[in-house]
Amino acid sequence: MPVLSRRGRLAIAAVVDIAIHGREAPVAAKALAQRHALPPRHLEPLLQNLVRAGILRGMRGPRGGYDIARDGRKISCGEIVRAVTTVSEDDAEEATVLMTSVVEPAIAEAERRFFAELDRVAVADLCAAALDPARGMPSLAPA
């Protein structure tokens, strides 16, 4: 079972895709959705979160779309995931002493370590890997 949510993985893939395909012109949400086999309306809220976080830049109009807002070496996967992750409200149940004193601190430490590792992975690193001919992903190269 993946630790990172589908939404988080999709956000990382979207930013990498936009970094690769948006070098010449902004990437339309429709084209991005098509490459990821998703309906465009599924991606729009995610892309808007990334714009608000300063990771993507959105441009309106007939030639509009998205491009990365900063150098890909300065955008980490951890930052992307934080931008699209919503904090869910805890259940109305009271937390037990075991939960608050043992389980939650242990999980918090694991999450801190996980995000520290995600912060070490830059969008530029993933772009380089995606464009590496040895990986056999020629469809990722911009036309």
mmCIF file of C-alpha atoms in Angstrom:
data_model
loop_
_atom_site.group_PDB
_atom_site.id
_atom_site.type_symbol
_atom_site.label_atom_id
_atom_site.label_comp_id
_atom_site.label_asym_id
_atom_site.label_seq_id
_atom_site.Cartn_x
_atom_site.Cartn_y
_atom_site.Cartn_z
ATOM 1 C CA MET A 1 0.000 0.000 0.000
ATOM 2 C CA PRO A 2 1.539 3.335 -1.014
ATOM 3 C CA VAL A 3 2.247 5.800 1.780
ATOM 4 C CA LEU A 4 1.793 8.768 -0.545
ATOM 5 C CA SER A 5 -1.782 9.452 -1.638
ATOM 6 C CA ARG A 6 -2.835 9.198 -5.263
ATOM 7 C CA ARG A 7 -3.462 12.944 -5.181
ATOM 8 C CA GLY A 8 0.114 13.571 -4.035
ATOM 9 C CA ARG A 9 1.561 11.279 -6.685
ATOM 10 C CA LEU A 10 -0.599 12.872 -9.366
ATOM 11 C CA ALA A 11 0.478 16.369 -8.283
ATOM 12 C CA ILE A 12 4.148 15.410 -8.583
ATOM 13 C CA ALA A 13 3.525 13.843 -12.002
ATOM 14 C CA ALA A 14 1.615 16.947 -13.153
ATOM 15 C CA VAL A 15 4.410 19.332 -12.128
ATOM 16 C CA VAL A 16 7.058 17.162 -13.797
ATOM 17 C CA ASP A 17 4.908 16.869 -16.936
ATOM 18 C CA ILE A 18 4.415 20.657 -17.028
ATOM 19 C CA ALA A 19 8.140 21.249 -16.478
ATOM 20 C CA ILE A 20 8.933 18.988 -19.429
ATOM 21 C CA HIS A 21 6.185 20.072 -21.831
ATOM 22 C CA GLY A 22 5.938 23.724 -20.797
ATOM 23 C CA ARG A 23 9.362 24.839 -21.961
ATOM 24 C CA GLU A 24 8.082 26.495 -25.126
ATOM 25 C CA ALA A 25 4.499 27.346 -24.215
ATOM 26 C CA PRO A 26 2.121 26.867 -21.285
ATOM 27 C CA VAL A 27 0.605 23.402 -20.913
ATOM 28 C CA ALA A 28 -3.173 23.302 -21.281
ATOM 29 C CA ALA A 29 -5.001 21.430 -18.529
ATOM 30 C CA LYS A 30 -6.807 19.476 -21.240
ATOM 31 C CA ALA A 31 -3.521 18.207 -22.742
ATOM 32 C CA LEU A 32 -2.165 17.357 -19.302
ATOM 33 C CA ALA A 33 -5.350 15.492 -18.391
ATOM 34 C CA GLN A 34 -5.241 13.612 -21.682
ATOM 35 C CA ARG A 35 -1.657 12.450 -21.083
ATOM 36 C CA HIS A 36 -2.681 11.174 -17.641
ATOM 37 C CA ALA A 37 -6.013 9.701 -18.789
ATOM 38 C CA LEU A 38 -8.054 11.944 -16.489
ATOM 39 C CA PRO A 39 -10.959 14.315 -17.016
ATOM 40 C CA PRO A 40 -9.693 17.949 -17.015
ATOM 41 C CA ARG A 41 -12.083 18.912 -14.220
ATOM 42 C CA HIS A 42 -10.334 16.332 -12.017
ATOM 43 C CA LEU A 43 -6.999 18.142 -12.402
ATOM 44 C CA GLU A 44 -8.129 21.769 -12.162
ATOM 45 C CA PRO A 45 -8.491 21.983 -8.342
ATOM 46 C CA LEU A 46 -5.123 20.297 -7.917
ATOM 47 C CA LEU A 47 -3.474 22.677 -10.404
ATOM 48 C CA GLN A 48 -5.059 25.684 -8.695
ATOM 49 C CA ASN A 49 -3.612 24.557 -5.340
ATOM 50 C CA LEU A 50 -0.193 24.398 -6.991
ATOM 51 C CA VAL A 51 -0.646 27.908 -8.419
ATOM 52 C CA ARG A 52 -1.639 29.275 -5.004
ATOM 53 C CA ALA A 53 1.464 27.652 -3.505
ATOM 54 C CA GLY A 54 3.712 29.364 -6.066
ATOM 55 C CA ILE A 55 4.780 26.107 -7.683
ATOM 56 C CA LEU A 56 2.924 26.630 -10.963
ATOM 57 C CA ARG A 57 1.954 29.767 -12.813
ATOM 58 C CA GLY A 58 -1.451 29.819 -14.495
ATOM 59 C CA MET A 59 -2.116 31.825 -17.650
ATOM 60 C CA ARG A 60 -5.595 32.517 -18.958
ATOM 61 C CA GLY A 61 -6.738 32.915 -22.522
ATOM 62 C CA PRO A 62 -6.767 30.872 -25.723
ATOM 63 C CA ARG A 63 -3.038 30.127 -25.466
ATOM 64 C CA GLY A 64 -3.141 29.814 -21.695
ATOM 65 C CA GLY A 65 -2.248 26.951 -19.469
ATOM 66 C CA TYR A 66 0.340 26.246 -16.811
ATOM 67 C CA ASP A 67 4.085 26.399 -16.452
ATOM 68 C CA ILE A 68 6.373 26.042 -13.478
ATOM 69 C CA ALA A 69 6.755 29.234 -11.481
ATOM 70 C CA ARG A 70 10.352 28.647 -10.363
ATOM 71 C CA ASP A 71 13.463 26.754 -11.320
ATOM 72 C CA GLY A 72 12.744 23.027 -11.085
ATOM 73 C CA ARG A 73 15.844 22.580 -8.915
ATOM 74 C CA LYS A 74 14.113 24.668 -6.258
ATOM 75 C CA ILE A 75 10.792 22.823 -6.227
ATOM 76 C CA SER A 76 10.772 19.687 -4.087
ATOM 77 C CA CYS A 77 8.348 16.806 -4.138
ATOM 78 C CA GLY A 78 7.655 17.488 -0.466
ATOM 79 C CA GLU A 79 6.573 21.037 -1.281
ATOM 80 C CA ILE A 80 4.269 19.774 -4.027
ATOM 81 C CA VAL A 81 2.616 17.197 -1.779
ATOM 82 C CA ARG A 82 2.144 19.728 1.039
ATOM 83 C CA ALA A 83 0.463 22.101 -1.427
ATOM 84 C CA VAL A 84 -2.198 19.583 -2.418
ATOM 85 C CA THR A 85 -2.707 17.736 0.842
ATOM 86 C CA THR A 86 -5.742 18.666 2.851
ATOM 87 C CA VAL A 87 -5.725 18.074 6.555
ATOM 88 C CA SER A 88 -8.734 15.976 7.427
ATOM 89 C CA GLU A 89 -10.583 16.648 10.628
ATOM 90 C CA ASP A 90 -10.046 14.071 13.333
ATOM 91 C CA ASP A 91 -12.975 11.882 14.225
ATOM 92 C CA ALA A 92 -15.226 13.204 16.939
ATOM 93 C CA GLU A 93 -14.060 10.410 19.225
ATOM 94 C CA GLU A 94 -11.791 11.306 22.097
ATOM 95 C CA ALA A 95 -8.201 10.239 21.676
ATOM 96 C CA THR A 96 -6.920 7.794 24.237
ATOM 97 C CA VAL A 97 -3.785 8.347 26.286
ATOM 98 C CA LEU A 98 -2.113 5.629 24.222
ATOM 99 C CA MET A 99 -2.992 7.488 21.017
ATOM 100 C CA THR A 100 -1.813 10.907 22.201
ATOM 101 C CA SER A 101 1.283 9.830 24.087
ATOM 102 C CA VAL A 102 2.614 6.941 22.005
ATOM 103 C CA VAL A 103 0.972 6.388 18.606
ATOM 104 C CA GLU A 104 0.572 9.984 17.391
ATOM 105 C CA PRO A 105 4.147 11.068 18.288
ATOM 106 C CA ALA A 106 5.577 7.988 16.554
ATOM 107 C CA ILE A 107 3.510 8.623 13.427
ATOM 108 C CA ALA A 108 4.419 12.328 13.470
ATOM 109 C CA GLU A 109 8.117 11.430 13.543
ATOM 110 C CA ALA A 110 7.693 8.973 10.673
ATOM 111 C CA GLU A 111 5.841 11.632 8.649
ATOM 112 C CA ARG A 112 8.575 14.174 9.401
ATOM 113 C CA ARG A 113 11.227 11.738 8.092
ATOM 114 C CA PHE A 114 9.139 10.858 5.036
ATOM 115 C CA PHE A 115 8.715 14.522 4.095
ATOM 116 C CA ALA A 116 12.414 15.204 4.742
ATOM 117 C CA GLU A 117 13.178 12.563 2.100
ATOM 118 C CA LEU A 118 10.577 13.992 -0.307
ATOM 119 C CA ASP A 119 12.165 17.415 0.185
ATOM 120 C CA ARG A 120 15.434 15.984 -1.126
ATOM 121 C CA VAL A 121 13.862 15.090 -4.499
ATOM 122 C CA ALA A 122 13.683 18.065 -6.864
ATOM 123 C CA VAL A 123 11.423 18.390 -9.901
ATOM 124 C CA ALA A 124 14.538 18.866 -12.046
ATOM 125 C CA ASP A 125 15.819 15.453 -10.903
ATOM 126 C CA LEU A 126 12.578 13.773 -11.965
ATOM 127 C CA CYS A 127 12.584 15.634 -15.298
ATOM 128 C CA ALA A 128 16.106 14.408 -15.998
ATOM 129 C CA ALA A 129 15.096 10.843 -15.141
ATOM 130 C CA ALA A 130 11.974 11.064 -17.318
ATOM 131 C CA LEU A 131 13.949 12.348 -20.299
ATOM 132 C CA ASP A 132 16.747 9.778 -19.903
ATOM 133 C CA PRO A 133 16.628 7.634 -23.071
ATOM 134 C CA ALA A 134 17.731 4.610 -21.052
ATOM 135 C CA ARG A 135 14.366 4.657 -19.278
ATOM 136 C CA GLY A 136 12.566 4.172 -22.586
ATOM 137 C CA MET A 137 9.955 6.905 -22.170
ATOM 138 C CA PRO A 138 10.167 8.749 -25.513
ATOM 139 C CA SER A 139 6.548 9.909 -25.247
ATOM 140 C CA LEU A 140 7.582 12.304 -22.465
ATOM 141 C CA ALA A 141 9.871 14.338 -24.676
ATOM 142 C CA PRO A 142 8.148 17.499 -25.882
ATOM 143 C CA ALA A 143 7.230 17.496 -29.544
#
